[in-house]
mmCIF file of C-alpha atoms and ligand atoms in Angstrom:
data_model
loop_
_atom_site.group_PDB
_atom_site.id
_atom_site.type_symbol
_atom_site.label_atom_id
_atom_site.label_comp_id
_atom_site.label_asym_id
_atom_site.label_seq_id
_atom_site.Cartn_x
_atom_site.Cartn_y
_atom_site.Cartn_z
ATOM 1 C CA MET A 266 113.171 161.759 159.023
ATOM 2 C CA ARG A 267 109.640 160.390 158.645
ATOM 3 C CA ILE A 268 108.016 158.432 161.446
ATOM 4 C CA TYR A 269 104.972 156.212 161.063
ATOM 5 C CA LYS A 270 103.014 154.497 163.797
ATOM 6 C CA ALA A 271 102.007 150.902 163.137
ATOM 7 C CA LYS A 272 98.859 149.439 164.704
ATOM 8 C CA ASP A 273 100.620 146.201 165.625
ATOM 9 C CA TYR A 274 103.479 143.929 164.530
ATOM 10 C CA ASN A 275 101.616 142.728 161.415
ATOM 11 C CA ASP A 276 100.903 146.273 160.351
ATOM 12 C CA LEU A 277 104.542 147.250 160.964
ATOM 13 C CA SER A 278 105.781 144.275 158.930
ATOM 14 C CA ARG A 279 103.390 145.044 156.097
ATOM 15 C CA LYS A 280 104.364 148.712 155.957
ATOM 16 C CA ALA A 281 108.084 147.868 155.961
ATOM 17 C CA ALA A 282 107.593 145.180 153.289
ATOM 18 C CA ASN A 283 105.676 147.697 151.158
ATOM 19 C CA ILE A 284 108.642 150.072 151.197
ATOM 20 C CA ILE A 285 111.089 147.295 150.331
ATOM 21 C CA SER A 286 108.891 145.992 147.521
ATOM 22 C CA ALA A 287 108.494 149.501 146.086
ATOM 23 C CA GLN A 288 112.300 149.682 145.993
ATOM 24 C CA ILE A 289 112.534 146.370 144.110
ATOM 25 C CA ILE A 290 109.764 147.326 141.703
ATOM 26 C CA MET A 291 111.367 150.688 140.916
ATOM 27 C CA LYS A 292 114.884 149.230 140.674
ATOM 28 C CA PRO A 293 114.867 145.447 140.142
ATOM 29 C CA ASN A 294 118.650 145.233 140.621
ATOM 30 C CA ALA A 295 118.550 147.244 143.857
ATOM 31 C CA VAL A 296 121.102 146.589 146.577
ATOM 32 C CA LEU A 297 119.224 145.842 149.796
ATOM 33 C CA GLY A 298 121.002 146.212 153.115
ATOM 34 C CA LEU A 299 119.418 143.574 155.346
ATOM 35 C CA ALA A 300 119.110 143.065 159.086
ATOM 36 C CA THR A 301 118.592 140.181 161.493
ATOM 37 C CA GLY A 302 116.979 140.030 164.938
ATOM 38 C CA SER A 303 113.341 139.323 165.685
ATOM 39 C CA SER A 304 112.020 142.665 164.375
ATOM 40 C CA PRO A 305 112.396 141.990 160.614
ATOM 41 C CA ILE A 306 111.050 138.413 160.631
ATOM 42 C CA GLY A 307 107.492 139.560 159.839
ATOM 43 C CA THR A 308 108.764 141.862 157.090
ATOM 44 C CA TYR A 309 110.587 138.954 155.445
ATOM 45 C CA LYS A 310 107.460 136.756 155.801
ATOM 46 C CA GLN A 311 105.354 139.372 154.040
ATOM 47 C CA LEU A 312 107.893 139.770 151.234
ATOM 48 C CA ILE A 313 107.985 135.982 150.782
ATOM 49 C CA GLU A 314 104.185 135.919 150.556
ATOM 50 C CA TRP A 315 104.140 138.600 147.858
ATOM 51 C CA TYR A 316 106.961 136.815 145.988
ATOM 52 C CA LYS A 317 104.978 133.547 146.076
ATOM 53 C CA LYS A 318 101.912 135.336 144.729
ATOM 54 C CA GLY A 319 104.032 136.543 141.808
ATOM 55 C CA ASP A 320 103.950 140.191 142.845
ATOM 56 C CA LEU A 321 107.691 140.486 143.532
ATOM 57 C CA ASP A 322 110.821 139.307 141.774
ATOM 58 C CA PHE A 323 114.232 139.220 143.474
ATOM 59 C CA TYR A 324 116.104 137.659 140.531
ATOM 60 C CA GLU A 325 118.242 140.734 139.888
ATOM 61 C CA ALA A 326 118.383 142.024 143.471
ATOM 62 C CA LYS A 327 121.513 142.000 145.610
ATOM 63 C CA SER A 328 121.739 141.929 149.376
ATOM 64 C CA ILE A 329 124.352 142.947 151.903
ATOM 65 C CA ASN A 330 123.745 142.006 155.515
ATOM 66 C CA LEU A 331 124.739 144.194 158.407
ATOM 67 C CA ASP A 332 126.579 141.759 160.611
ATOM 68 C CA GLU A 333 127.583 138.271 161.722
ATOM 69 C CA TYR A 334 128.844 136.717 164.943
ATOM 70 C CA LYS A 335 132.568 136.056 164.831
ATOM 71 C CA GLY A 336 133.180 132.333 165.221
ATOM 72 C CA LEU A 337 129.820 131.144 163.881
ATOM 73 C CA GLY A 338 129.636 129.533 160.440
ATOM 74 C CA PRO A 339 126.753 128.867 158.025
ATOM 75 C CA ASP A 340 125.997 125.509 159.681
ATOM 76 C CA ASP A 341 125.497 127.033 163.100
ATOM 77 C CA ALA A 342 121.784 127.535 163.789
ATOM 78 C CA GLN A 343 122.525 130.818 165.603
ATOM 79 C CA SER A 344 124.553 132.352 162.792
ATOM 80 C CA TYR A 345 123.045 135.229 160.874
ATOM 81 C CA TYR A 346 123.859 133.299 157.690
ATOM 82 C CA HIS A 347 121.499 130.570 158.893
ATOM 83 C CA PHE A 348 118.903 133.128 160.015
ATOM 84 C CA MET A 349 118.822 134.847 156.630
ATOM 85 C CA HIS A 350 118.481 131.579 154.729
ATOM 86 C CA VAL A 351 115.753 130.148 156.947
ATOM 87 C CA ASN A 352 113.772 133.390 157.227
ATOM 88 C CA PHE A 353 114.210 134.825 153.746
ATOM 89 C CA PHE A 354 116.695 133.720 151.084
ATOM 90 C CA ASP A 355 115.569 130.073 150.840
ATOM 91 C CA HIS A 356 112.022 131.171 149.994
ATOM 92 C CA ILE A 357 112.656 133.742 147.252
ATOM 93 C CA ASN A 358 114.515 133.754 143.939
ATOM 94 C CA ILE A 359 117.481 135.918 144.924
ATOM 95 C CA LYS A 360 120.654 134.394 143.470
ATOM 96 C CA PRO A 361 122.861 132.969 146.262
ATOM 97 C CA GLU A 362 125.894 134.645 144.692
ATOM 98 C CA ASN A 363 124.116 138.008 145.037
ATOM 99 C CA THR A 364 123.723 137.672 148.824
ATOM 100 C CA ASN A 365 126.474 138.853 151.159
ATOM 101 C CA ILE A 366 127.024 138.287 154.869
ATOM 102 C CA PRO A 367 130.284 138.760 156.786
ATOM 103 C CA ASN A 368 132.175 135.482 157.095
ATOM 104 C CA GLY A 369 132.066 134.631 160.798
ATOM 105 C CA LEU A 370 134.625 131.877 160.297
ATOM 106 C CA GLU A 371 137.361 134.216 159.078
ATOM 107 C CA GLU A 372 139.609 134.547 162.087
ATOM 108 C CA ASP A 373 141.609 137.445 160.768
ATOM 109 C CA ALA A 374 139.473 140.516 161.379
ATOM 110 C CA GLU A 375 141.517 142.758 159.123
ATOM 111 C CA THR A 376 141.126 140.393 156.163
ATOM 112 C CA GLU A 377 137.380 139.983 156.635
ATOM 113 C CA CYS A 378 136.650 143.665 157.222
ATOM 114 C CA ALA A 379 138.639 144.667 154.127
ATOM 115 C CA ARG A 380 136.828 142.005 152.068
ATOM 116 C CA TYR A 381 133.414 143.173 153.263
ATOM 117 C CA ASN A 382 134.185 146.837 152.648
ATOM 118 C CA SER A 383 135.124 145.997 149.082
ATOM 119 C CA VAL A 384 131.849 144.016 148.698
ATOM 120 C CA ILE A 385 129.913 147.131 149.747
ATOM 121 C CA GLU A 386 131.948 149.410 147.508
ATOM 122 C CA SER A 387 131.824 147.210 144.419
ATOM 123 C CA SER A 388 128.031 146.821 144.769
ATOM 124 C CA GLY A 389 127.687 150.493 143.872
ATOM 125 C CA GLY A 390 126.282 151.321 147.305
ATOM 126 C CA ILE A 391 123.223 150.277 149.269
ATOM 127 C CA ASP A 392 119.909 151.558 147.916
ATOM 128 C CA LEU A 393 117.792 150.703 150.929
ATOM 129 C CA GLN A 394 119.143 149.729 154.338
ATOM 130 C CA LEU A 395 116.764 147.931 156.696
ATOM 131 C CA LEU A 396 117.632 148.371 160.389
ATOM 132 C CA GLY A 397 116.367 147.127 163.713
ATOM 133 C CA ILE A 398 117.541 148.827 166.895
ATOM 134 C CA GLY A 399 119.063 147.393 170.049
ATOM 135 C CA CYS A 400 117.708 148.330 173.497
ATOM 136 C CA ASN A 401 120.886 150.374 173.983
ATOM 137 C CA GLY A 402 120.426 152.175 170.650
ATOM 138 C CA HIS A 403 122.820 150.004 168.669
ATOM 139 C CA ILE A 404 122.389 149.549 164.927
ATOM 140 C CA GLY A 405 123.962 146.544 163.239
ATOM 141 C CA PHE A 406 126.361 145.651 166.021
ATOM 142 C CA ASN A 407 127.636 149.217 166.443
ATOM 143 C CA GLU A 408 127.560 149.444 170.187
ATOM 144 C CA PRO A 409 127.381 152.655 172.250
ATOM 145 C CA GLY A 410 130.706 154.430 172.024
ATOM 146 C CA SER A 411 131.440 153.265 168.448
ATOM 147 C CA ALA A 412 133.002 156.010 166.380
ATOM 148 C CA PHE A 413 130.667 157.316 163.692
ATOM 149 C CA ASP A 414 133.352 157.121 160.995
ATOM 150 C CA LYS A 415 133.865 153.356 161.036
ATOM 151 C CA GLU A 416 133.380 151.007 158.096
ATOM 152 C CA THR A 417 133.192 147.237 158.645
ATOM 153 C CA HIS A 418 134.961 146.325 161.872
ATOM 154 C CA CYS A 419 135.209 143.672 164.542
ATOM 155 C CA VAL A 420 133.087 144.569 167.569
ATOM 156 C CA THR A 421 133.312 143.460 171.190
ATOM 157 C CA LEU A 422 129.652 142.959 172.099
ATOM 158 C CA SER A 423 128.382 144.840 175.138
ATOM 159 C CA GLU A 424 127.003 142.985 178.162
ATOM 160 C CA ASN A 425 123.602 144.572 177.354
ATOM 161 C CA THR A 426 123.610 143.068 173.841
ATOM 162 C CA ILE A 427 124.878 139.695 175.032
ATOM 163 C CA GLY A 428 122.026 139.637 177.559
ATOM 164 C CA ALA A 429 119.417 140.702 174.973
ATOM 165 C CA ASN A 430 120.544 138.117 172.425
ATOM 166 C CA ALA A 431 121.005 135.274 174.947
ATOM 167 C CA ARG A 432 117.371 134.275 174.309
ATOM 168 C CA PHE A 433 118.436 132.775 170.979
ATOM 169 C CA PHE A 434 121.181 130.619 172.555
ATOM 170 C CA ALA A 435 121.148 127.694 174.989
ATOM 171 C CA SER A 436 122.759 129.914 177.614
ATOM 172 C CA ARG A 437 124.296 133.365 177.998
ATOM 173 C CA ASP A 438 127.743 131.747 177.947
ATOM 174 C CA ASP A 439 127.080 130.491 174.419
ATOM 175 C CA VAL A 440 126.600 133.994 172.992
ATOM 176 C CA PRO A 441 129.713 134.930 171.005
ATOM 177 C CA ARG A 442 131.662 137.870 172.432
ATOM 178 C CA TYR A 443 132.683 139.327 169.071
ATOM 179 C CA ALA A 444 130.973 140.139 165.788
ATOM 180 C CA TYR A 445 131.763 141.618 162.410
ATOM 181 C CA SER A 446 129.572 144.618 161.710
ATOM 182 C CA MET A 447 129.121 147.109 158.950
ATOM 183 C CA GLY A 448 130.143 150.439 160.499
ATOM 184 C CA ILE A 449 128.063 153.552 161.023
ATOM 185 C CA LYS A 450 129.824 155.227 158.103
ATOM 186 C CA SER A 451 128.774 152.414 155.746
ATOM 187 C CA ILE A 452 125.191 152.513 157.084
ATOM 188 C CA MET A 453 125.022 156.296 156.646
ATOM 189 C CA GLN A 454 126.145 155.946 153.026
ATOM 190 C CA ALA A 455 122.988 153.982 152.161
ATOM 191 C CA ARG A 456 120.724 156.055 149.913
ATOM 192 C CA ARG A 457 117.695 155.326 152.030
ATOM 193 C CA ILE A 458 117.259 153.880 155.527
ATOM 194 C CA LEU A 459 114.240 152.073 156.954
ATOM 195 C CA LEU A 460 114.299 151.424 160.704
ATOM 196 C CA ILE A 461 111.703 149.257 162.407
ATOM 197 C CA ALA A 462 111.097 149.031 166.145
ATOM 198 C CA THR A 463 108.568 147.144 168.190
ATOM 199 C CA GLY A 464 107.890 146.726 171.905
ATOM 200 C CA ALA A 465 108.220 148.751 175.091
ATOM 201 C CA ASN A 466 111.854 147.709 175.574
ATOM 202 C CA LYS A 467 112.760 149.879 172.569
ATOM 203 C CA ALA A 468 110.954 153.026 173.790
ATOM 204 C CA ASP A 469 113.988 154.618 175.494
ATOM 205 C CA ALA A 470 116.357 153.792 172.639
ATOM 206 C CA LEU A 471 113.939 155.172 170.050
ATOM 207 C CA TYR A 472 113.321 158.356 172.052
ATOM 208 C CA ASP A 473 117.046 158.964 172.598
ATOM 209 C CA SER A 474 117.804 158.261 168.928
ATOM 210 C CA ILE A 475 115.178 160.602 167.530
ATOM 211 C CA CYS A 476 114.751 163.292 170.187
ATOM 212 C CA GLY A 477 118.079 163.271 171.991
ATOM 213 C CA PRO A 478 121.477 164.701 171.098
ATOM 214 C CA ILE A 479 123.523 163.099 168.325
ATOM 215 C CA THR A 480 126.127 161.171 170.241
ATOM 216 C CA PRO A 481 128.162 157.955 169.879
ATOM 217 C CA SER A 482 126.628 156.795 173.180
ATOM 218 C CA VAL A 483 123.367 156.343 171.212
ATOM 219 C CA PRO A 484 124.569 154.963 167.865
ATOM 220 C CA ALA A 485 121.170 155.326 166.117
ATOM 221 C CA SER A 486 121.105 159.068 166.931
ATOM 222 C CA ILE A 487 123.380 159.608 163.912
ATOM 223 C CA LEU A 488 120.353 158.838 161.722
ATOM 224 C CA GLN A 489 119.108 162.373 162.487
ATOM 225 C CA LEU A 490 121.784 163.528 160.036
ATOM 226 C CA HIS A 491 120.701 161.237 157.160
ATOM 227 C CA ASN A 492 118.433 162.863 154.599
ATOM 228 C CA ASN A 493 116.227 159.852 153.843
ATOM 229 C CA VAL A 494 115.228 157.898 156.930
ATOM 230 C CA THR A 495 111.858 156.259 157.489
ATOM 231 C CA ILE A 496 111.002 154.849 160.900
ATOM 232 C CA ILE A 497 108.093 152.489 161.442
ATOM 233 C CA ALA A 498 107.329 151.624 165.036
ATOM 234 C CA ASP A 499 104.459 150.335 167.100
ATOM 235 C CA GLU A 500 102.735 152.261 169.878
ATOM 236 C CA ASP A 501 104.809 150.636 172.647
ATOM 237 C CA ALA A 502 108.114 151.528 171.007
ATOM 238 C CA LEU A 503 106.830 155.066 170.362
ATOM 239 C CA ALA A 504 105.384 155.544 173.873
ATOM 240 C CA LYS A 505 108.040 157.915 175.194
ATOM 241 C CA ILE A 506 108.072 159.972 171.984
ATOM 242 C CA LEU A 507 104.274 160.208 171.852
ATOM 243 C CA ALA A 508 104.179 161.442 175.446
ATOM 244 C CA GLU A 509 105.712 164.700 174.169
ATOM 245 C CA HIS A 510 105.097 164.740 170.417
ATOM 246 C CA ASP A 511 102.406 164.357 167.784
ATOM 247 C CA ILE A 512 103.144 162.589 164.523
ATOM 248 C CA MET A 513 101.832 164.664 161.612
ATOM 249 C CA PRO A 514 100.392 163.009 158.466
ATOM 250 C CA GLY A 515 103.690 163.447 156.550
ATOM 251 C CA GLY A 516 105.554 161.563 159.254
ATOM 252 C CA HIS A 517 107.011 164.673 160.951
ATOM 253 C CA LEU A 518 107.182 165.012 164.715
ATOM 254 C CA ILE A 519 105.828 168.120 166.376
ATOM 255 C CA ASP A 520 106.833 168.783 169.959
ATOM 256 C CA ARG A 521 103.569 169.535 171.814
ATOM 257 C CA ARG A 522 105.376 171.612 174.431
ATOM 258 C CA ASP A 523 106.771 174.276 172.105
ATOM 259 C CA GLY A 524 105.388 173.425 168.636
ATOM 260 C CA THR A 525 108.828 172.760 167.144
ATOM 261 C CA ASP A 526 109.228 170.417 164.195
ATOM 262 C CA LYS A 527 111.732 167.572 164.572
HETATM 263 C C1 GLP B 788 120.991 142.298 167.068
HETATM 264 C C2 GLP B 788 121.321 142.710 165.638
HETATM 265 C C3 GLP B 788 120.716 144.041 165.286
HETATM 266 C C4 GLP B 788 119.256 144.085 165.716
HETATM 267 C C5 GLP B 788 119.178 143.922 167.199
HETATM 268 C C6 GLP B 788 117.745 144.019 167.746
HETATM 269 O O1 GLP B 788 121.881 142.780 168.001
HETATM 270 N N1 GLP B 788 122.718 142.755 165.399
HETATM 271 O O2 GLP B 788 120.845 144.260 163.893
HETATM 272 O O3 GLP B 788 118.672 145.302 165.320
HETATM 273 O O4 GLP B 788 119.685 142.640 167.518
HETATM 274 O O5 GLP B 788 117.133 142.792 167.624
HETATM 275 P P1 GLP B 788 115.581 142.512 167.838
HETATM 276 O O6 GLP B 788 114.928 142.938 166.575
HETATM 277 O O7 GLP B 788 115.507 141.036 168.047
HETATM 278 O O8 GLP B 788 115.160 143.285 169.017
#
């Protein structure tokens, strides 16, 4: 695991976009695992800017998104389909048929989860998975308590997540109660993972994920077992970690209390 401190949100977005663009440059037909939420918006903006300057080409790239609210379709302004188009896909030259998002309008969870698992499998696997993190340590919509061995599944959203995401809806009651999410197993199969975190409300989740025990009650803690994880976070999100650790130039954490390497 390598951890990098960003000066601010722009710096974080630029660093994350640099890693994603390096992936596309090295493998133009890379499969990108993409995320929603407010954290990656700046990353997408930066990638769009570089694409418009002619420095990046998404023509051969493929994308597989982490999740979608069950019950929301492409026309719903709160759907992740809509989010991805407005914030990224509509501004770059990725082919629409190469983008994948769970179908929130499929009522039969078994059908949709099986379809999405076969999308992931037939893509040849995700080269680079971008992740945000929920305040309760969730990744995708894998809530605390989710088994680590799950592939795509239908999730009952926690009250914590409903509350955190209510800001995007007219009221808390409008937040869907269910979502389709790629499972932890699918996320862990990505060849490389890039997690971004910003703001003081992520400090506990980030600390527990990186420094705490590996446990389903903190879904992101499983990332400690992946062999290629990069975390980029701002000072506020890193506050609790930095109170006990130093980040070395290679991105490794050293515990100041006993000198151990994380
Ligand atoms: C949602 C998404 C997650 C995202 C999380 C944090 O629940 N399903 O993928 O990481 O929100 O969002 P934000 O970046 O807005 O804090």
